XYZ file of C-alpha atoms in Angstrom:
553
model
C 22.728 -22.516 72.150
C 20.444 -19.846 74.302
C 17.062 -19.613 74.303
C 14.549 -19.056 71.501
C 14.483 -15.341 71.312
C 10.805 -13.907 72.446
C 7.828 -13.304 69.684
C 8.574 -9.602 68.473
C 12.313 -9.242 68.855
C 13.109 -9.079 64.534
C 16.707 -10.004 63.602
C 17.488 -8.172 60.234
C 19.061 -8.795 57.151
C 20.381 -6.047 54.942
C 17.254 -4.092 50.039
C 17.932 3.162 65.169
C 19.850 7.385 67.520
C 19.803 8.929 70.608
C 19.489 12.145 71.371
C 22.148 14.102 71.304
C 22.518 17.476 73.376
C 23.165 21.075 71.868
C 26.096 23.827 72.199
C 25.976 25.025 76.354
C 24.213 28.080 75.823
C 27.310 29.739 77.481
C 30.794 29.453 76.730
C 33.379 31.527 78.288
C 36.700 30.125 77.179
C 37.130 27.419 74.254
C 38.865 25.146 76.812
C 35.733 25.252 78.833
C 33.488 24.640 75.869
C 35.744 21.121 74.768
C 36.058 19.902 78.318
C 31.580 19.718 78.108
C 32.214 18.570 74.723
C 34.754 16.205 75.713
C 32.063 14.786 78.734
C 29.313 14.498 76.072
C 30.993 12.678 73.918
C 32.186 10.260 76.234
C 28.158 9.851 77.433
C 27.302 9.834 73.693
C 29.662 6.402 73.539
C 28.579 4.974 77.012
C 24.992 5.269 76.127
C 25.173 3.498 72.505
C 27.450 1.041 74.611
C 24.566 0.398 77.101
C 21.482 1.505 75.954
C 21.527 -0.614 73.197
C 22.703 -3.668 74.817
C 19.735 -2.913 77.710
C 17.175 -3.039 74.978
C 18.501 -6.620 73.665
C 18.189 -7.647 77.270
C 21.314 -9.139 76.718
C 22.605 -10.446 80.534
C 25.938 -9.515 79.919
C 25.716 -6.130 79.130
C 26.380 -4.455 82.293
C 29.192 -6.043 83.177
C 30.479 -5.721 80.090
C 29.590 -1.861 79.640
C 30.737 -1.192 83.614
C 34.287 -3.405 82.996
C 35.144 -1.489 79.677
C 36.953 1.443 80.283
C 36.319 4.634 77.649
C 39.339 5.112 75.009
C 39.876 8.708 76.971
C 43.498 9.353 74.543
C 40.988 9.047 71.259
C 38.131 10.710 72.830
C 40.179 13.655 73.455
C 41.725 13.363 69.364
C 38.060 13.886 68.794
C 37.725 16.721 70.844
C 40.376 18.611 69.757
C 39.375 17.451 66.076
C 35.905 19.039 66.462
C 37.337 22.230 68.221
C 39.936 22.838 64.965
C 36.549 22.553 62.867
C 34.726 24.636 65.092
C 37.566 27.270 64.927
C 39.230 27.553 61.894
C 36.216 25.914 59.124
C 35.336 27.998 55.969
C 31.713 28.922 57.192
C 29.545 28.046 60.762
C 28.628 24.053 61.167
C 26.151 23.011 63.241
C 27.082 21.034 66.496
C 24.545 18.273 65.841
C 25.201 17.335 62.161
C 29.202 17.309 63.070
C 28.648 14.454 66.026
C 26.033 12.984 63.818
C 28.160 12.156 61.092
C 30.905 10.988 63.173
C 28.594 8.435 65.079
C 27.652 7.460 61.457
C 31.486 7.070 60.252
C 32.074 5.386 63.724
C 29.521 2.691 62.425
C 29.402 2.220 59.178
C 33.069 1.589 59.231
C 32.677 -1.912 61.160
C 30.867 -3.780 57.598
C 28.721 -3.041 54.978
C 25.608 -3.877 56.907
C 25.691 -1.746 60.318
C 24.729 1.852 60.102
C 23.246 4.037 62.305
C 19.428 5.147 61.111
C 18.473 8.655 61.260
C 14.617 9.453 61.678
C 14.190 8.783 57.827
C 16.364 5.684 57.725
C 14.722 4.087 60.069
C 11.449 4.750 58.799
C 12.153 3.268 55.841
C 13.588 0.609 57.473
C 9.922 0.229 59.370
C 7.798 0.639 56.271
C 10.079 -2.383 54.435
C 9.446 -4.639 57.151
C 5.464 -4.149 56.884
C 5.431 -4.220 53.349
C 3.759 -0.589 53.068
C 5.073 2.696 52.448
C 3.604 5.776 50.127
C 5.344 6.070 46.979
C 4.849 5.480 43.191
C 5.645 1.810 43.579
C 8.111 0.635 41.846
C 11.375 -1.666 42.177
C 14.927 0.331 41.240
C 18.628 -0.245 40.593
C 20.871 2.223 38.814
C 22.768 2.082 35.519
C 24.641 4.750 33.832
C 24.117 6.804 36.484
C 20.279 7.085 36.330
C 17.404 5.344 37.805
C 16.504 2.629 35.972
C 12.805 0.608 36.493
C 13.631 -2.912 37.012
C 9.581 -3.699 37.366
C 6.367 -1.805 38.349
C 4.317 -3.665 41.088
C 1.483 -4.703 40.094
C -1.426 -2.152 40.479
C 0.906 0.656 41.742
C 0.552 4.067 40.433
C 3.728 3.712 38.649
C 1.849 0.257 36.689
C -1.425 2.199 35.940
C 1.636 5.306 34.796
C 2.281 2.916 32.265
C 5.928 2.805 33.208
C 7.882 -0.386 32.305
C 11.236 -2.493 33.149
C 14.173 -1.430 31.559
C 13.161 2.325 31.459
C 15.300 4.966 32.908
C 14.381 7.981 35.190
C 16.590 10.746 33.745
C 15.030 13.895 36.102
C 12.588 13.574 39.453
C 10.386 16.985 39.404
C 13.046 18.860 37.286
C 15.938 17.712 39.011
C 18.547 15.651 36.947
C 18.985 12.157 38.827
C 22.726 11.822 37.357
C 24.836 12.458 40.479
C 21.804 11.334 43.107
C 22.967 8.541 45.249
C 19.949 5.683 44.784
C 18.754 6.521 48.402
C 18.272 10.038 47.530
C 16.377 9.315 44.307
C 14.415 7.129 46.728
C 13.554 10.250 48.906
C 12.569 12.492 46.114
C 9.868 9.482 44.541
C 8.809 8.754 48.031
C 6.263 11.365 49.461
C 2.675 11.725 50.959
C -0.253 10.042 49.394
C -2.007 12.397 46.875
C 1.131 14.115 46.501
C 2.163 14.487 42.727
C 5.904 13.463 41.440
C 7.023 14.139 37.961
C 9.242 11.854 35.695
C 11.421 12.510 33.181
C 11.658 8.795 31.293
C 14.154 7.563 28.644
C 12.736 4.159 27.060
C 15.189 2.374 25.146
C 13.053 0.841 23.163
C 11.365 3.552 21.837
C 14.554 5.561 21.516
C 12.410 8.622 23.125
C 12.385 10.755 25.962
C 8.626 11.798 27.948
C 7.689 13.231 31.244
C 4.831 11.097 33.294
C 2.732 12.871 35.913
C 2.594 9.935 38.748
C -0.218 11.007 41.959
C 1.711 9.029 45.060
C -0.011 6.595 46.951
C 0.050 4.467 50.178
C 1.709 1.135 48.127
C 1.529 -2.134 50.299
C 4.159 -4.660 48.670
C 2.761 -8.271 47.773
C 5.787 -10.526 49.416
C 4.322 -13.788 47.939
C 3.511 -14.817 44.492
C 2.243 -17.870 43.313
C 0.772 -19.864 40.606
C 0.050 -23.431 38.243
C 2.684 -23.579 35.977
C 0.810 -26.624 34.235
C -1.268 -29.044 35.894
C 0.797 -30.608 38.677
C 3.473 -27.826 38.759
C 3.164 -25.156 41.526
C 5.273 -21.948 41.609
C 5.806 -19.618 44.467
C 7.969 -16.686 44.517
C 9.024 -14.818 47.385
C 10.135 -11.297 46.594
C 11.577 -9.911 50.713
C 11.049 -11.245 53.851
C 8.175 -9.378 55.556
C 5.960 -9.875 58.728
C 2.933 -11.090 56.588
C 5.690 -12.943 54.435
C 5.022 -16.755 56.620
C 1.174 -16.050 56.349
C 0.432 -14.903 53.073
C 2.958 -18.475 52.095
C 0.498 -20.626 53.873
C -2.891 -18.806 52.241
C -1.114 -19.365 48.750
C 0.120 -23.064 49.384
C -3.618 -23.962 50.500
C -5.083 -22.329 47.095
C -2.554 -23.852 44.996
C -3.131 -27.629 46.284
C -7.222 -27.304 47.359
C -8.070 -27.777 43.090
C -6.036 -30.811 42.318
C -2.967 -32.737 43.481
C 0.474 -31.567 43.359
C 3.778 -32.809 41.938
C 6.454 -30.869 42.307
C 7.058 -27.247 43.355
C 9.410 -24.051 41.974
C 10.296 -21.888 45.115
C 11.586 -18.708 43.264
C 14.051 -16.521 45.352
C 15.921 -14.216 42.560
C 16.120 -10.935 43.278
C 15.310 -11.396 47.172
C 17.329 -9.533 49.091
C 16.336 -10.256 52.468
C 14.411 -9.155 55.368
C 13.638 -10.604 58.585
C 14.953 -13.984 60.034
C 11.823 -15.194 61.758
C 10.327 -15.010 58.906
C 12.931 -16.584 56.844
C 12.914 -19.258 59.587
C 9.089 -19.579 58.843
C 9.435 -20.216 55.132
C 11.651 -22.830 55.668
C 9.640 -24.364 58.552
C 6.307 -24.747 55.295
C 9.030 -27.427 53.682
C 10.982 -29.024 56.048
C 10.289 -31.723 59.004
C 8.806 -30.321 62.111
C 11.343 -29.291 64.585
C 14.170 -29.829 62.109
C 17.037 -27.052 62.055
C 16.632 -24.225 60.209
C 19.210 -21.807 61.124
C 21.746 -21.644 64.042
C 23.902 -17.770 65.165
C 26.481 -17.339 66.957
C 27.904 -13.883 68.389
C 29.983 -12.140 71.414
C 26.837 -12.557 73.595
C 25.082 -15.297 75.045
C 21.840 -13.754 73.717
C 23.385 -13.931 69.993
C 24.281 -17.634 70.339
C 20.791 -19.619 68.986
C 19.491 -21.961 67.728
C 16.318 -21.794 65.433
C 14.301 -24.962 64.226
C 10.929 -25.457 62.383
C 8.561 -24.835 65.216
C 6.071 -21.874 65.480
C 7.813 -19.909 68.377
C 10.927 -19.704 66.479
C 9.057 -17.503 63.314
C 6.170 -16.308 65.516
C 6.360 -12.297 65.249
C 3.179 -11.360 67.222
C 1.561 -12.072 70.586
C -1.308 -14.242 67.676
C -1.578 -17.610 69.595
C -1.981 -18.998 65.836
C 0.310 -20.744 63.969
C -0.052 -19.642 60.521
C 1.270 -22.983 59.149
C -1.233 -25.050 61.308
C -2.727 -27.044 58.905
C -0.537 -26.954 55.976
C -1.386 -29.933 53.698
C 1.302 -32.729 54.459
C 2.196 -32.860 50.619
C 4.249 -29.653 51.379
C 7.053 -31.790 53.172
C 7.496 -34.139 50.556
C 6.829 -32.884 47.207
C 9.569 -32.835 45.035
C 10.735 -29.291 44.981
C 13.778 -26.769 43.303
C 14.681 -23.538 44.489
C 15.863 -21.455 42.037
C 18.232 -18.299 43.285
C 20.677 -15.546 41.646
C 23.509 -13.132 42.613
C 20.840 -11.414 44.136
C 19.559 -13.576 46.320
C 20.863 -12.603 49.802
C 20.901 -12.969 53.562
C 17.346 -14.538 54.630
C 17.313 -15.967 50.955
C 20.407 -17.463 51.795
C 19.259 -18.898 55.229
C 16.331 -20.962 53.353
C 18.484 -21.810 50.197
C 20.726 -23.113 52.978
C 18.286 -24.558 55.046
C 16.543 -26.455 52.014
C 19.837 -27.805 50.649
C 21.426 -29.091 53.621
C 18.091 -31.016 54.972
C 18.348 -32.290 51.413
C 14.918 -31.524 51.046
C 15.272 -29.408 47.546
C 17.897 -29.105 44.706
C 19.812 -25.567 44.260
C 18.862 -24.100 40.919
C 20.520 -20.926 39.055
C 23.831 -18.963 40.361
C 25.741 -18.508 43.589
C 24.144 -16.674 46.123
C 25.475 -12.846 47.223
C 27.141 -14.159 50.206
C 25.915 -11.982 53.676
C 26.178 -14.764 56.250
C 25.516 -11.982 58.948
C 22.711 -11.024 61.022
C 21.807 -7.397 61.940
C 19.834 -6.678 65.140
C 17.748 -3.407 65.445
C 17.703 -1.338 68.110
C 15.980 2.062 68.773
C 17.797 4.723 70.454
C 15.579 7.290 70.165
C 11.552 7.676 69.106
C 12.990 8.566 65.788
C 16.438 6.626 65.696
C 18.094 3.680 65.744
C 21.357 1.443 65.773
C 21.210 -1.754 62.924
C 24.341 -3.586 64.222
C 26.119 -6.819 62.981
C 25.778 -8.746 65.952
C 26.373 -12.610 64.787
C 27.195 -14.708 61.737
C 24.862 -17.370 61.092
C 25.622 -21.313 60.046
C 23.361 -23.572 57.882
C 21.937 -26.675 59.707
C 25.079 -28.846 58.814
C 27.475 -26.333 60.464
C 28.815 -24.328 57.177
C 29.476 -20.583 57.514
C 28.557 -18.589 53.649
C 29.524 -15.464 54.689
C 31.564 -13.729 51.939
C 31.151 -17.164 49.765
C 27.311 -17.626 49.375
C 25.299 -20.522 48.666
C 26.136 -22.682 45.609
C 23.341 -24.180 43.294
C 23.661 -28.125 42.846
C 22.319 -27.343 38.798
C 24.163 -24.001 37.829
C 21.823 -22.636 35.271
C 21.889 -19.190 33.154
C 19.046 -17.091 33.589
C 19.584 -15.764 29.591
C 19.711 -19.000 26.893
C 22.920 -17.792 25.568
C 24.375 -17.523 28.794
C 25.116 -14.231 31.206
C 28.068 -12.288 30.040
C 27.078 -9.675 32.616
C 28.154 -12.080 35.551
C 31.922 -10.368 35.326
C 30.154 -7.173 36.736
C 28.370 -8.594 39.304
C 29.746 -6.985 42.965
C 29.158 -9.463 46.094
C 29.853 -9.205 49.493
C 33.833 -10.585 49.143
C 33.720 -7.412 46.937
C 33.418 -5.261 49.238
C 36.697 -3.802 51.421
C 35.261 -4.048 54.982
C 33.039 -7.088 54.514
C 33.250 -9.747 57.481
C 35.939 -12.295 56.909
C 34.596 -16.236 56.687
C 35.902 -17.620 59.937
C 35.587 -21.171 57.956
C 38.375 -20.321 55.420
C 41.389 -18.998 56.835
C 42.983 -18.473 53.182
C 40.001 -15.716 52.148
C 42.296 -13.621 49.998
C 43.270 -16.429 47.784
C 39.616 -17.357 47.260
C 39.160 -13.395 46.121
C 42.203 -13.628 43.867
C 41.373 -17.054 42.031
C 37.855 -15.181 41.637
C 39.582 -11.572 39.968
C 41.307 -13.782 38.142
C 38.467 -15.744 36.787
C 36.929 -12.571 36.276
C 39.444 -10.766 34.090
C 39.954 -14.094 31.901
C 36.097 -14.143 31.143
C 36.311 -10.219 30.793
C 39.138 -10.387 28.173
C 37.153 -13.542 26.379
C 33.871 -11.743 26.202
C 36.148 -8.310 25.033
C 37.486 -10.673 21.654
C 34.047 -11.720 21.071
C 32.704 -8.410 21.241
C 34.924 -6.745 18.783
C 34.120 -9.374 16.276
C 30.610 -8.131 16.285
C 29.093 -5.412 14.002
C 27.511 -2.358 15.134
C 24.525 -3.523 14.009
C 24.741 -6.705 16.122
C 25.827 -4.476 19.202
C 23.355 -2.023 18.817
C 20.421 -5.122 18.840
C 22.092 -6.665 22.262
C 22.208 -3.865 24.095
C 18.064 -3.272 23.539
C 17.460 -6.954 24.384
C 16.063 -7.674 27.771
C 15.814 -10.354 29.533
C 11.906 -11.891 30.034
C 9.796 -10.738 33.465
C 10.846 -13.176 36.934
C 7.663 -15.908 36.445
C 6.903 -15.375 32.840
C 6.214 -18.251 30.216
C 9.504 -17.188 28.350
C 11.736 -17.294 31.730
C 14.597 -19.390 30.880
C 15.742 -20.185 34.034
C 12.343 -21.443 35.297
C 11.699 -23.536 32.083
C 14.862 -25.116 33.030
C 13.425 -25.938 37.035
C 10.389 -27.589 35.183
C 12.465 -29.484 32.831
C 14.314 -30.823 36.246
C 10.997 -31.347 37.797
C 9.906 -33.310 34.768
C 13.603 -35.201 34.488
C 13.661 -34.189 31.082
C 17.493 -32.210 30.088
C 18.755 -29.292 31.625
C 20.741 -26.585 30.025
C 23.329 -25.697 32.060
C 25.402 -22.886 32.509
C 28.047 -21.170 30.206
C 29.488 -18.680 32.990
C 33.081 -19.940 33.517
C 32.840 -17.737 36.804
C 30.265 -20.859 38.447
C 33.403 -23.214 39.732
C 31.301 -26.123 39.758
C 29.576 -25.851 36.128
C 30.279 -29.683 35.248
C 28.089 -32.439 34.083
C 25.060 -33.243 36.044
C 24.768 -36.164 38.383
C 22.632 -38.693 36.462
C 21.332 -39.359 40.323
C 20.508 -35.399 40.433
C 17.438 -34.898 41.076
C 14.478 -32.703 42.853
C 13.087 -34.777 45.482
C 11.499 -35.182 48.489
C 13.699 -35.357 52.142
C 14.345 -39.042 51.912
C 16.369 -38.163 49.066
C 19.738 -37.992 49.447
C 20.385 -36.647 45.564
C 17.800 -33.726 46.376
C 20.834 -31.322 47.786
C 24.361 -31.557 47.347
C 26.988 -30.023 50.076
C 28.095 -26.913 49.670
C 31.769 -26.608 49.977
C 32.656 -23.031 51.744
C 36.110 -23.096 50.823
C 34.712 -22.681 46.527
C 33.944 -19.162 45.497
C 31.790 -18.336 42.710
C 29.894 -15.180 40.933
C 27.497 -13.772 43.525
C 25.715 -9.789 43.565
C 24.970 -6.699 42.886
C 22.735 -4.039 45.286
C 19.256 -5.510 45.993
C 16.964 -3.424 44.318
C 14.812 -0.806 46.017
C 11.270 -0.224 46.221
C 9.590 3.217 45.986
């Protein structure tokens, strides 16, 4: 493995352009005007080639970039591609937006997670990392084809709004959202503090429809969450992986065990989509054995193949000489402790899921993971532009690749009571048609048809049940919803406390979870030492895994 990478470089997870010239102010013949074009374009490819490899400080990167030669024949298809449009297109199109988009087709067509970041991307992209943007503050997916409020954070102008989860955001200032891609419904909530937005809401509940007049503000995003279940029982839930994420962990550990001793911990990671590794790395450094591995990557270059274990410099992300974990009460390493994740627990989620279950140093609690064993480096090409490239997969500490296959729990548990129906709509990485291929299991497409299959039986069973039911009975389903992350009446965490306790365990009714059997009667949350704390995850089972993290506005 190479080096530990230095404090500041961020590897991302996935809830950077240079500049590119304009039209030669003269152009006497169209043959003239594609041969410049032709030159540009091959600098345009060069300079992503090298520029971005020079800011990774990779060592191989020149040689590589001088050894390579240009593909000159499909340059010149692109040439003559952008001349025809230049020529013969319905109406004028502007030089700058045509080369954009193909850098961003050039990109975005090598996996779900690389894309090239224009100025607005990659601020977004910045303000995610720090945990602060200005907005109305709240967390998004989409249904139906509107916006629909999944939770308010706490103290945001959307919470004080009075908006809750499950309503739906039918119009943004006038304009219907039905048609708006998420992203864009992102950019018309987002805006500059003091700024006003108007909502049109639908609440289900209410059966009702009401505009809400929301003033934007600068929202900083609370990554960790924490709290005495009952005396003995600590719970901690991580929400993204930020750069405050490894230090606001440590403050909340230290309050939760400074009043009276602790006995077992709930690290919650539903609904986490990601973030950065280091920080990731960090989490999993407050649990496990100093100088233990966390994480190892491996890529084309040198500088991609790592290794990252439980010390500080592998999760430092400043020049701070202080180790936000220095300190940490010892009872951290040992207590018994479950981890409970979803579909939507992904990438850096995945990494300490992994981490924690491989050390055997927690049990695996709720429903396979989404699957994104990549990692996605950064770059900036331009003040205002950058380059988020796929450049390694990443292995748990015992060697196992979950790319496409995610991490599965030891205890598969339901998050409703009467089990998750929706499961069969879930989408996961495997779902998607240019996702990464698991080098670990050569026979990938059979895994994805045994899962369809799986699917459409449990679609068809749920179909027979359904048209048993009465309108009536429909009607009262479809306005149930399913209790807050954290709250007394969450089902899945009363079932982590039951395991905790060793008192029974409902498991789950999902016939998508392959391994939903009995329990071990040697199962159980436990320290390190115990070798029934974490089963093996084997990479060659696929299971139900997730839908798009949701956003934040």
């Amino acid at each position: 493995m190479g080096n530990v990478r230095p404090a500041g470089k961020r590897l991302y997870f996935a809830k950077v352009r240079a500049p590119i010239g304009g039209r030669p102010e003269k152009i006497r013949n169209f043959h003239a005007y594609m041969r410049q074009t032709l030159k540009h374009i091959g600098l345009i490819v060069l300079g992503l080639a090298t520029g971005a490899a020079a800011t990774l400080a990779f060592s191989q990167a020149s040689a590589q970039s001088a050894t390579t030669p240009l593909p000159l024949e499909q340059l010149r298809l692109l040439a003559e591609v952008f001349g025809q449009i230049k020529r013969e297109y319905v109406q004028p199109v502007d030089d700058k937006k045509l080369l954009t988009a193909a850098i961003k087709g050039m990109v975005s067509s090598l996996d779900p997670h690389s894309s090239y970041l224009d100025k607005e991307e990659y601020k977004e992209l910045q303000e995610q990392t720090r945990g602060r943007f200005a907005g109305l503050g709240i967390e998004i997916s989409q249904e139906d084809g509107l916006v629909k409020v999944i939770t308010p954070i706490e103290d945001s102008p959307a919470f004080k709004a009075g908006l809750k989860p499950g309503d739906l955001i039918t119009r943004i200032d006038d304009k219907p959202v039905r048609g708006m891609t998420l992203d864009q419904a992102v950019k018309r909530m987002r805006g500059a503090p003091g700024s006003k937005v108007t909502l049109t809401i639908y609440r289900k509940s209410d059966e009702r429809t009401f505009p809400v007049s929301i003033v934007r503000a600068e929202i900083r995003v609370q990554s960790v969450k924490g709290k005495l279940l009952e005396p003995g029982i600590a719970y901690v839930r991580i929400t993204s992986f930020q750069e405050r994420t490894v230090p606001d962990l440590a403050k909340k550990l230290q309050e939760l065990s400074k009043d009276q001793p602790v006995k077992g911990l709930i690290l919650d990671l539903r609904n986490n989509g990601g973030g950065i590794l280091q920080s990731a790395v960090g989490v999993s450094a407050a649990f496990v054995q100093n100088g233990a591995t966390v994480v190892t990557t491996n890529g084309q270059i040198e500088d991609a193949k790592q290794k990252y274990t439980a010390t500080f410099d592998n999760y430092r992300l400043s020049a701070s000489p202080d180790d936000p974990l220095k300190g940490e009460a010892p009872i951290w390493k040992t207590v018994p402790m479950v981890v409970l994740v979803n579909a939507y627990s992904a990438s850096a989620s995945e990494i300490v899921a992994g981490a924690l279950q491989d050390s055997k140093r927690a049990l695996i609690m709720g429903k396979t993971t989404f699957g994104k064993g990549s990692v996605q480096t950064v770059r900036q090409l331009s003040p205002d532009t950058a380059l988020r490239l796929t450049t390694a997969y990443y292995y748990t500490p015992s060697g196992r690749s979950i790319q496409s296959i995610g991490i599965k729990p030891d205890v598969p548990v339901d998050q409703n009571p009467k089990g998750d129906p929706d499961d069969v709509l879930v989408t996961r990485e495997i779902d998607y048609q240019n996702h990464l291929h698991n080098t670990q299991t050569p026979d990938e497409q059979k895994e994805i048809d045994a899962r369809e299959t799986r699917r459409l039986e449990e679609l068809r069973r749920l179909e027979e049940e359904n048209a048993k039911k009465t309108p009536e009975e429909r009607k009262k389903e479809s306005q149930e919803r399913l209790p807050d992350l954290g709250s007394a009446d969450d089902f899945m965490l009363q079932q982590a406390v039951h395991q905790l306790k060793g008192e029974p365990v409902q498991r789950t009714k999902s016939r998508l979870e392959a391994n939903a059997g009995p329990l071990p009667k040697d199962a159980k949350a436990a320290p390190a030492a115990t070798p029934a704390a974490g089963a093996k995850t084997d990479p060659k089972t696929d299971t139900v895994v997730p839908a798009k993290p949701t956003d934040k506005k």
